[in-house]
Amino acid sequence: MNCRHIKNRLLPTNTSLCSLVLFLSFLLMALLAPVIAPYDPYIRFEPYRSPSLEHLLGTNDLGNDIFSELIYSSRVSLIVGFGAALMATIIGTVIGLFAGYFKGTPDEILMGITDIFLMIPQIPLIIILAAFLMPSFYLIALIMGSLWWTSTARVVRSKALQIRETSFVEAARSLGFSDMHIIFSDILPNIVHVITPKFLMAIASAMIAESSISFLGLGDPTAKSWGMMINFAFIRGGFINDYWWWYLPPGICITLFVLSVVLISYAFEESEEAALRIE
Amino acid sequence: MSSSKKRPILGVDELSVSFQTSLGEVLAADEVSFRLHEDETLALVGETGCGKSVVASSILQLLPKNAEVHGQVVFEGRDILRSDEREMSHIRGSKIAVIFQNPSMSLNPIIRVGEQVAEPLQVHRGIPRHRSVQMALDHLNRMGLRGDTAIMYPFQFSGGMNQRVMIATSMILSPQIIIADEPTKGLDDALARDVVSEVMKIRDSSGAALLLITHDLQMARDVSDRVAVMYCGQIVEMGSRDDIFENPQHPYTAALLNCLPEKGFQPIPGSSPSMIHSPDGCKFHPRCQKRFERCRLRPPMEVLAGTKGASERQVRCWLR
């Protein structure tokens, strides 16, 4: 699928266009953080300053510029979101493809494993692991990625079961292509449209989970993320003193980014349904 | 055309295929034996559902897992029914190619046509992508698909164009044997003739043997050197094209020929038997006009001399 296709799919509604712009601007913010941020987020000024022209969102308890902190925090939040989602999607896709294509015993085994993973209560497990292991956001992304592939695996499996019976797969077999070749170059391209919304939704939920864990104080205290910012605002008197410029912006950022991701994935699903209706 | 002097390159011996289903065992192919010689066209004709396609699929081990296959398929001195998946994928496409019915469904809908034609070159010959696509484009041009057709998708093509793409994909590695499984099914008459001439052209230029599976008698007559007539999983008569069409020996063959327009569209009385509880003895006897007591026993395949002396003739009927 090339860029023109994505554009055509997303253009019809203004909502999806807005969400795409929002999504891209957050990405740019994370990528260009040193250019956009006025200060290094670790430089200390006078603590607890109110917003001013010098410090757009004031300073926190350590005297760090909150606006710079907000921009730099997007990096950790996005890395956790994308990392966990990418891992979950890859695991889920591979397991789903193999289960759906080979059917029979491999399918039983792989879907059995999927069922076991579905039974694990995920957030509590992440909390426990985060509490006992070294708190680091890479670890959190890794744990989430290795838990959240189950629904992708199931959707991909059912789609692969359907596509493996089509005559172009049979034709590919009769041309002597190997199973791996058929799975990855004939079946996979035909289910990208199912995987993409799943991937986007996984980004959203991974980011929300990361924020929740950070807010609970189980995140990495040395890394700056939106969830950690809210956590610090909460425990260092930001809420009590009503310093809204401290805790509101990271909350808004989380909400807007998750919203943009969810809207884009809805747009994908809608265009899919529209395509089905046309057929 | 004396096919007996030519070397056989594919030997099918007593091939039986059955499927276990909830309604009982379906015997889709019953002791099917034939030889395919170099540079000849053998047409396997019969009504829909008589097991023609099953024979084609079992040669390349493309049947579903619930199929039980007995017999031998000898290719290059080996029984390829016993070859493992690895050997089979080496044979499929590069030595024995299949042209499927329903071309538009047999192409991957979201991959460009050029890429699909080039895929066998990449997989079997290890030719790099760029060069293989160029070769595919040349190949498509030779097939009469000119211009930018290689960058298009199958849904932008008509059925006939897609059929040519399918043929191009099957032929790009110059296989020794082409199995065409109802290549004209679902195409209109003009297109069907187009495709037939395309298949013929390719066959003549490549020197491959063609196993043509069809229910279209006229096509079989136009294209083939020899004809095998199948009924209810069995080959009932086999011989050179002229022998079969001018002097049918089996009552079923004769009845089938009477269905042709020039013979006045005379239908065969009765309906095709179920493959689960097929008739005992000669499978055609319940519908046969010439049946007698002995037809309740299974007739053996008998070898007769062909009228032109060259190719042998086989009939499975008690009357001979």
PDB file of N, CA, C and O in Angstrom, chain A residues 2 5 102-103 164 166-179 181 185-191, chain B residues 60-63 65 85 89 92-93 96 98 100 105-112 119-120 123-124 166 169-170:
ATOM      1  N   ASN A   2       0.697   2.110  -0.941  1.00  0.00           N
ATOM      2  CA  ASN A   2       1.576   3.287  -0.964  1.00  0.00           C
ATOM      3  C   ASN A   2       0.903   4.498  -0.336  1.00  0.00           C
ATOM      4  O   ASN A   2      -0.233   4.448   0.124  1.00  0.00           O
ATOM      5  N   HIS A   5      -2.522   5.707  -1.545  1.00  0.00           N
ATOM      6  CA  HIS A   5      -3.658   4.924  -1.063  1.00  0.00           C
ATOM      7  C   HIS A   5      -4.082   5.357   0.317  1.00  0.00           C
ATOM      8  O   HIS A   5      -5.254   5.537   0.587  1.00  0.00           O
ATOM      9  N   PHE A 102      -1.071 -23.235   8.681  1.00  0.00           N
ATOM     10  CA  PHE A 102      -0.782 -24.659   8.817  1.00  0.00           C
ATOM     11  C   PHE A 102      -1.958 -25.455   9.369  1.00  0.00           C
ATOM     12  O   PHE A 102      -1.987 -26.668   9.266  1.00  0.00           O
ATOM     13  N   LYS A 103      -2.924 -24.781   9.985  1.00  0.00           N
ATOM     14  CA  LYS A 103      -4.106 -25.439  10.562  1.00  0.00           C
ATOM     15  C   LYS A 103      -3.698 -26.628  11.460  1.00  0.00           C
ATOM     16  O   LYS A 103      -2.567 -26.764  11.870  1.00  0.00           O
ATOM     17  N   ARG A 164      -5.957 -18.754   2.956  1.00  0.00           N
ATOM     18  CA  ARG A 164      -5.207 -19.930   2.517  1.00  0.00           C
ATOM     19  C   ARG A 164      -6.031 -20.818   1.585  1.00  0.00           C
ATOM     20  O   ARG A 164      -5.491 -21.617   0.862  1.00  0.00           O
ATOM     21  N   THR A 166      -8.012 -19.626  -0.810  1.00  0.00           N
ATOM     22  CA  THR A 166      -8.289 -18.989  -2.098  1.00  0.00           C
ATOM     23  C   THR A 166      -7.465 -19.633  -3.199  1.00  0.00           C
ATOM     24  O   THR A 166      -6.449 -20.270  -2.935  1.00  0.00           O
ATOM     25  N   SER A 167      -7.910 -19.425  -4.438  1.00  0.00           N
ATOM     26  CA  SER A 167      -7.198 -20.122  -5.505  1.00  0.00           C
ATOM     27  C   SER A 167      -5.847 -19.505  -5.796  1.00  0.00           C
ATOM     28  O   SER A 167      -5.002 -20.179  -6.358  1.00  0.00           O
ATOM     29  N   PHE A 168      -5.616 -18.248  -5.424  1.00  0.00           N
ATOM     30  CA  PHE A 168      -4.269 -17.751  -5.719  1.00  0.00           C
ATOM     31  C   PHE A 168      -3.225 -18.374  -4.806  1.00  0.00           C
ATOM     32  O   PHE A 168      -2.067 -18.494  -5.187  1.00  0.00           O
ATOM     33  N   VAL A 169      -3.644 -18.813  -3.610  1.00  0.00           N
ATOM     34  CA  VAL A 169      -2.703 -19.538  -2.760  1.00  0.00           C
ATOM     35  C   VAL A 169      -2.438 -20.923  -3.350  1.00  0.00           C
ATOM     36  O   VAL A 169      -1.308 -21.405  -3.394  1.00  0.00           O
ATOM     37  N   GLU A 170      -3.502 -21.533  -3.869  1.00  0.00           N
ATOM     38  CA  GLU A 170      -3.332 -22.835  -4.516  1.00  0.00           C
ATOM     39  C   GLU A 170      -2.428 -22.700  -5.741  1.00  0.00           C
ATOM     40  O   GLU A 170      -1.546 -23.524  -5.989  1.00  0.00           O
ATOM     41  N   ALA A 171      -2.665 -21.622  -6.495  1.00  0.00           N
ATOM     42  CA  ALA A 171      -1.839 -21.387  -7.674  1.00  0.00           C
ATOM     43  C   ALA A 171      -0.382 -21.193  -7.266  1.00  0.00           C
ATOM     44  O   ALA A 171       0.526 -21.704  -7.920  1.00  0.00           O
ATOM     45  N   ALA A 172      -0.172 -20.476  -6.174  1.00  0.00           N
ATOM     46  CA  ALA A 172       1.198 -20.263  -5.698  1.00  0.00           C
ATOM     47  C   ALA A 172       1.845 -21.589  -5.308  1.00  0.00           C
ATOM     48  O   ALA A 172       3.018 -21.829  -5.593  1.00  0.00           O
ATOM     49  N   ARG A 173       1.041 -22.475  -4.686  1.00  0.00           N
ATOM     50  CA  ARG A 173       1.593 -23.788  -4.329  1.00  0.00           C
ATOM     51  C   ARG A 173       1.956 -24.568  -5.582  1.00  0.00           C
ATOM     52  O   ARG A 173       2.977 -25.246  -5.638  1.00  0.00           O
ATOM     53  N   SER A 174       1.100 -24.464  -6.595  1.00  0.00           N
ATOM     54  CA  SER A 174       1.356 -25.240  -7.804  1.00  0.00           C
ATOM     55  C   SER A 174       2.544 -24.693  -8.569  1.00  0.00           C
ATOM     56  O   SER A 174       3.074 -25.357  -9.438  1.00  0.00           O
ATOM     57  N   LEU A 175       2.959 -23.459  -8.257  1.00  0.00           N
ATOM     58  CA  LEU A 175       4.154 -22.916  -8.894  1.00  0.00           C
ATOM     59  C   LEU A 175       5.396 -23.282  -8.098  1.00  0.00           C
ATOM     60  O   LEU A 175       6.495 -22.854  -8.421  1.00  0.00           O
ATOM     61  N   GLY A 176       5.207 -24.065  -7.044  1.00  0.00           N
ATOM     62  CA  GLY A 176       6.357 -24.562  -6.293  1.00  0.00           C
ATOM     63  C   GLY A 176       6.913 -23.581  -5.282  1.00  0.00           C
ATOM     64  O   GLY A 176       8.066 -23.690  -4.910  1.00  0.00           O
ATOM     65  N   PHE A 177       6.107 -22.611  -4.823  1.00  0.00           N
ATOM     66  CA  PHE A 177       6.604 -21.686  -3.812  1.00  0.00           C
ATOM     67  C   PHE A 177       6.551 -22.363  -2.449  1.00  0.00           C
ATOM     68  O   PHE A 177       5.651 -23.144  -2.164  1.00  0.00           O
ATOM     69  N   SER A 178       7.522 -22.040  -1.605  1.00  0.00           N
ATOM     70  CA  SER A 178       7.574 -22.665  -0.283  1.00  0.00           C
ATOM     71  C   SER A 178       6.496 -22.067   0.621  1.00  0.00           C
ATOM     72  O   SER A 178       5.956 -20.998   0.335  1.00  0.00           O
ATOM     73  N   ASP A 179       6.212 -22.779   1.713  1.00  0.00           N
ATOM     74  CA  ASP A 179       5.208 -22.290   2.653  1.00  0.00           C
ATOM     75  C   ASP A 179       5.558 -20.895   3.159  1.00  0.00           C
ATOM     76  O   ASP A 179       4.702 -20.018   3.247  1.00  0.00           O
ATOM     77  N   HIS A 181       7.352 -18.628   1.749  1.00  0.00           N
ATOM     78  CA  HIS A 181       7.160 -17.636   0.692  1.00  0.00           C
ATOM     79  C   HIS A 181       5.678 -17.288   0.550  1.00  0.00           C
ATOM     80  O   HIS A 181       5.311 -16.123   0.428  1.00  0.00           O
ATOM     81  N   SER A 185       4.759 -13.583   1.368  1.00  0.00           N
ATOM     82  CA  SER A 185       4.544 -12.697   0.214  1.00  0.00           C
ATOM     83  C   SER A 185       3.179 -12.845  -0.439  1.00  0.00           C
ATOM     84  O   SER A 185       2.842 -12.027  -1.270  1.00  0.00           O
ATOM     85  N   ASP A 186       2.415 -13.844  -0.089  1.00  0.00           N
ATOM     86  CA  ASP A 186       1.079 -13.908  -0.685  1.00  0.00           C
ATOM     87  C   ASP A 186      -0.019 -13.624   0.335  1.00  0.00           C
ATOM     88  O   ASP A 186      -0.980 -12.923   0.030  1.00  0.00           O
ATOM     89  N   ILE A 187       0.107 -14.162   1.540  1.00  0.00           N
ATOM     90  CA  ILE A 187      -0.971 -13.977   2.511  1.00  0.00           C
ATOM     91  C   ILE A 187      -0.802 -12.676   3.287  1.00  0.00           C
ATOM     92  O   ILE A 187      -1.744 -11.894   3.404  1.00  0.00           O
ATOM     93  N   LEU A 188       0.410 -12.418   3.780  1.00  0.00           N
ATOM     94  CA  LEU A 188       0.618 -11.227   4.604  1.00  0.00           C
ATOM     95  C   LEU A 188       0.166  -9.921   3.932  1.00  0.00           C
ATOM     96  O   LEU A 188      -0.561  -9.151   4.560  1.00  0.00           O
ATOM     97  N   PRO A 189       0.538  -9.655   2.660  1.00  0.00           N
ATOM     98  CA  PRO A 189       0.085  -8.396   2.059  1.00  0.00           C
ATOM     99  C   PRO A 189      -1.442  -8.270   2.034  1.00  0.00           C
ATOM    100  O   PRO A 189      -1.966  -7.155   2.024  1.00  0.00           O
ATOM    101  N   ASN A 190      -2.125  -9.405   2.039  1.00  0.00           N
ATOM    102  CA  ASN A 190      -3.584  -9.353   1.987  1.00  0.00           C
ATOM    103  C   ASN A 190      -4.228  -9.125   3.349  1.00  0.00           C
ATOM    104  O   ASN A 190      -5.459  -9.043   3.430  1.00  0.00           O
ATOM    105  N   ILE A 191      -3.426  -9.103   4.425  1.00  0.00           N
ATOM    106  CA  ILE A 191      -4.057  -8.825   5.725  1.00  0.00           C
ATOM    107  C   ILE A 191      -3.461  -7.602   6.397  1.00  0.00           C
ATOM    108  O   ILE A 191      -3.784  -7.304   7.531  1.00  0.00           O
TER     109      ILE A 191
ATOM    110  N   LEU B  60       0.500 -33.461  -8.894  1.00  0.00           N
ATOM    111  CA  LEU B  60       1.405 -32.531  -8.215  1.00  0.00           C
ATOM    112  C   LEU B  60       1.228 -32.539  -6.701  1.00  0.00           C
ATOM    113  O   LEU B  60       1.715 -31.654  -6.018  1.00  0.00           O
ATOM    114  N   GLN B  61       0.524 -33.523  -6.166  1.00  0.00           N
ATOM    115  CA  GLN B  61       0.270 -33.600  -4.727  1.00  0.00           C
ATOM    116  C   GLN B  61      -0.356 -32.317  -4.202  1.00  0.00           C
ATOM    117  O   GLN B  61       0.072 -31.773  -3.192  1.00  0.00           O
ATOM    118  N   LEU B  62      -1.348 -31.821  -4.901  1.00  0.00           N
ATOM    119  CA  LEU B  62      -2.002 -30.596  -4.460  1.00  0.00           C
ATOM    120  C   LEU B  62      -3.355 -30.881  -3.838  1.00  0.00           C
ATOM    121  O   LEU B  62      -4.156 -29.983  -3.627  1.00  0.00           O
ATOM    122  N   LEU B  63      -3.629 -32.151  -3.538  1.00  0.00           N
ATOM    123  CA  LEU B  63      -4.941 -32.497  -2.980  1.00  0.00           C
ATOM    124  C   LEU B  63      -4.990 -32.165  -1.493  1.00  0.00           C
ATOM    125  O   LEU B  63      -3.965 -32.107  -0.826  1.00  0.00           O
ATOM    126  N   LYS B  65      -5.636 -32.763   2.574  1.00  0.00           N
ATOM    127  CA  LYS B  65      -5.024 -33.821   3.366  1.00  0.00           C
ATOM    128  C   LYS B  65      -5.914 -35.052   3.525  1.00  0.00           C
ATOM    129  O   LYS B  65      -5.418 -36.137   3.814  1.00  0.00           O
ATOM    130  N   GLU B  85       7.726 -32.930   0.250  1.00  0.00           N
ATOM    131  CA  GLU B  85       7.288 -31.585  -0.111  1.00  0.00           C
ATOM    132  C   GLU B  85       8.407 -30.776  -0.774  1.00  0.00           C
ATOM    133  O   GLU B  85       8.191 -30.012  -1.701  1.00  0.00           O
ATOM    134  N   SER B  89       8.169 -29.164  -4.422  1.00  0.00           N
ATOM    135  CA  SER B  89       8.166 -27.734  -4.752  1.00  0.00           C
ATOM    136  C   SER B  89       9.236 -27.439  -5.798  1.00  0.00           C
ATOM    137  O   SER B  89       9.143 -26.442  -6.507  1.00  0.00           O
ATOM    138  N   ARG B  92       7.131 -28.616  -9.036  1.00  0.00           N
ATOM    139  CA  ARG B  92       6.000 -27.733  -9.335  1.00  0.00           C
ATOM    140  C   ARG B  92       6.501 -26.422  -9.919  1.00  0.00           C
ATOM    141  O   ARG B  92       7.423 -25.823  -9.404  1.00  0.00           O
ATOM    142  N   GLY B  93       5.862 -25.981 -10.943  1.00  0.00           N
ATOM    143  CA  GLY B  93       6.233 -24.686 -11.507  1.00  0.00           C
ATOM    144  C   GLY B  93       7.403 -24.774 -12.451  1.00  0.00           C
ATOM    145  O   GLY B  93       7.316 -24.331 -13.576  1.00  0.00           O
ATOM    146  N   ILE B  96       6.782 -29.141 -13.985  1.00  0.00           N
ATOM    147  CA  ILE B  96       5.393 -29.378 -14.346  1.00  0.00           C
ATOM    148  C   ILE B  96       4.607 -28.144 -13.913  1.00  0.00           C
ATOM    149  O   ILE B  96       4.627 -27.783 -12.741  1.00  0.00           O
ATOM    150  N   VAL B  98       0.950 -25.816 -13.872  1.00  0.00           N
ATOM    151  CA  VAL B  98      -0.497 -25.924 -13.962  1.00  0.00           C
ATOM    152  C   VAL B  98      -1.077 -24.593 -14.403  1.00  0.00           C
ATOM    153  O   VAL B  98      -0.664 -23.541 -13.932  1.00  0.00           O
ATOM    154  N   PHE B 100      -4.594 -22.860 -14.178  1.00  0.00           N
ATOM    155  CA  PHE B 100      -5.859 -23.112 -13.489  1.00  0.00           C
ATOM    156  C   PHE B 100      -7.045 -22.513 -14.205  1.00  0.00           C
ATOM    157  O   PHE B 100      -6.924 -21.585 -15.001  1.00  0.00           O
ATOM    158  N   MET B 105      -9.343 -15.334 -10.100  1.00  0.00           N
ATOM    159  CA  MET B 105      -9.221 -15.702  -8.695  1.00  0.00           C
ATOM    160  C   MET B 105      -7.841 -16.284  -8.394  1.00  0.00           C
ATOM    161  O   MET B 105      -7.454 -16.394  -7.246  1.00  0.00           O
ATOM    162  N   SER B 106      -7.129 -16.694  -9.417  1.00  0.00           N
ATOM    163  CA  SER B 106      -5.861 -17.383  -9.189  1.00  0.00           C
ATOM    164  C   SER B 106      -4.677 -16.432  -9.141  1.00  0.00           C
ATOM    165  O   SER B 106      -3.544 -16.864  -9.030  1.00  0.00           O
ATOM    166  N   LEU B 107      -4.951 -15.137  -9.257  1.00  0.00           N
ATOM    167  CA  LEU B 107      -3.868 -14.169  -9.138  1.00  0.00           C
ATOM    168  C   LEU B 107      -4.062 -13.402  -7.844  1.00  0.00           C
ATOM    169  O   LEU B 107      -5.195 -13.102  -7.459  1.00  0.00           O
ATOM    170  N   ASN B 108      -2.967 -13.102  -7.178  1.00  0.00           N
ATOM    171  CA  ASN B 108      -3.047 -12.359  -5.925  1.00  0.00           C
ATOM    172  C   ASN B 108      -3.560 -10.950  -6.227  1.00  0.00           C
ATOM    173  O   ASN B 108      -2.945 -10.224  -7.000  1.00  0.00           O
ATOM    174  N   PRO B 109      -4.695 -10.560  -5.608  1.00  0.00           N
ATOM    175  CA  PRO B 109      -5.349  -9.312  -6.017  1.00  0.00           C
ATOM    176  C   PRO B 109      -4.543  -8.051  -5.733  1.00  0.00           C
ATOM    177  O   PRO B 109      -4.782  -7.020  -6.362  1.00  0.00           O
ATOM    178  N   ILE B 110      -3.594  -8.090  -4.807  1.00  0.00           N
ATOM    179  CA  ILE B 110      -2.929  -6.836  -4.454  1.00  0.00           C
ATOM    180  C   ILE B 110      -1.453  -6.821  -4.825  1.00  0.00           C
ATOM    181  O   ILE B 110      -0.688  -6.039  -4.302  1.00  0.00           O
ATOM    182  N   ILE B 111      -1.066  -7.715  -5.716  1.00  0.00           N
ATOM    183  CA  ILE B 111       0.321  -7.680  -6.185  1.00  0.00           C
ATOM    184  C   ILE B 111       0.303  -7.393  -7.681  1.00  0.00           C
ATOM    185  O   ILE B 111      -0.516  -7.939  -8.418  1.00  0.00           O
ATOM    186  N   ARG B 112       1.197  -6.509  -8.111  1.00  0.00           N
ATOM    187  CA  ARG B 112       1.233  -6.137  -9.521  1.00  0.00           C
ATOM    188  C   ARG B 112       1.493  -7.362 -10.394  1.00  0.00           C
ATOM    189  O   ARG B 112       2.236  -8.262 -10.005  1.00  0.00           O
ATOM    190  N   GLU B 119       7.723 -13.799 -10.043  1.00  0.00           N
ATOM    191  CA  GLU B 119       7.954 -14.549  -8.801  1.00  0.00           C
ATOM    192  C   GLU B 119       8.618 -15.917  -9.017  1.00  0.00           C
ATOM    193  O   GLU B 119       9.564 -16.244  -8.313  1.00  0.00           O
ATOM    194  N   PRO B 120       8.146 -16.744  -9.973  1.00  0.00           N
ATOM    195  CA  PRO B 120       8.803 -18.046 -10.154  1.00  0.00           C
ATOM    196  C   PRO B 120      10.289 -17.912 -10.470  1.00  0.00           C
ATOM    197  O   PRO B 120      11.096 -18.724 -10.016  1.00  0.00           O
ATOM    198  N   VAL B 123      12.016 -17.265  -7.178  1.00  0.00           N
ATOM    199  CA  VAL B 123      12.000 -18.378  -6.237  1.00  0.00           C
ATOM    200  C   VAL B 123      12.821 -19.557  -6.757  1.00  0.00           C
ATOM    201  O   VAL B 123      13.631 -20.116  -6.041  1.00  0.00           O
ATOM    202  N   HIS B 124      12.631 -19.921  -8.031  1.00  0.00           N
ATOM    203  CA  HIS B 124      13.288 -21.129  -8.540  1.00  0.00           C
ATOM    204  C   HIS B 124      14.672 -20.875  -9.104  1.00  0.00           C
ATOM    205  O   HIS B 124      15.524 -21.737  -9.069  1.00  0.00           O
ATOM    206  N   MET B 166      -1.802 -15.696 -16.250  1.00  0.00           N
ATOM    207  CA  MET B 166      -1.642 -17.004 -15.607  1.00  0.00           C
ATOM    208  C   MET B 166      -0.764 -17.911 -16.466  1.00  0.00           C
ATOM    209  O   MET B 166       0.125 -18.599 -15.969  1.00  0.00           O
ATOM    210  N   THR B 169       2.772 -16.846 -16.280  1.00  0.00           N
ATOM    211  CA  THR B 169       3.396 -17.235 -15.018  1.00  0.00           C
ATOM    212  C   THR B 169       3.776 -18.704 -15.033  1.00  0.00           C
ATOM    213  O   THR B 169       4.848 -19.094 -14.574  1.00  0.00           O
ATOM    214  N   SER B 170       2.878 -19.535 -15.575  1.00  0.00           N
ATOM    215  CA  SER B 170       3.158 -20.970 -15.590  1.00  0.00           C
ATOM    216  C   SER B 170       4.280 -21.304 -16.562  1.00  0.00           C
ATOM    217  O   SER B 170       5.013 -22.264 -16.366  1.00  0.00           O
TER     218      SER B 170
END
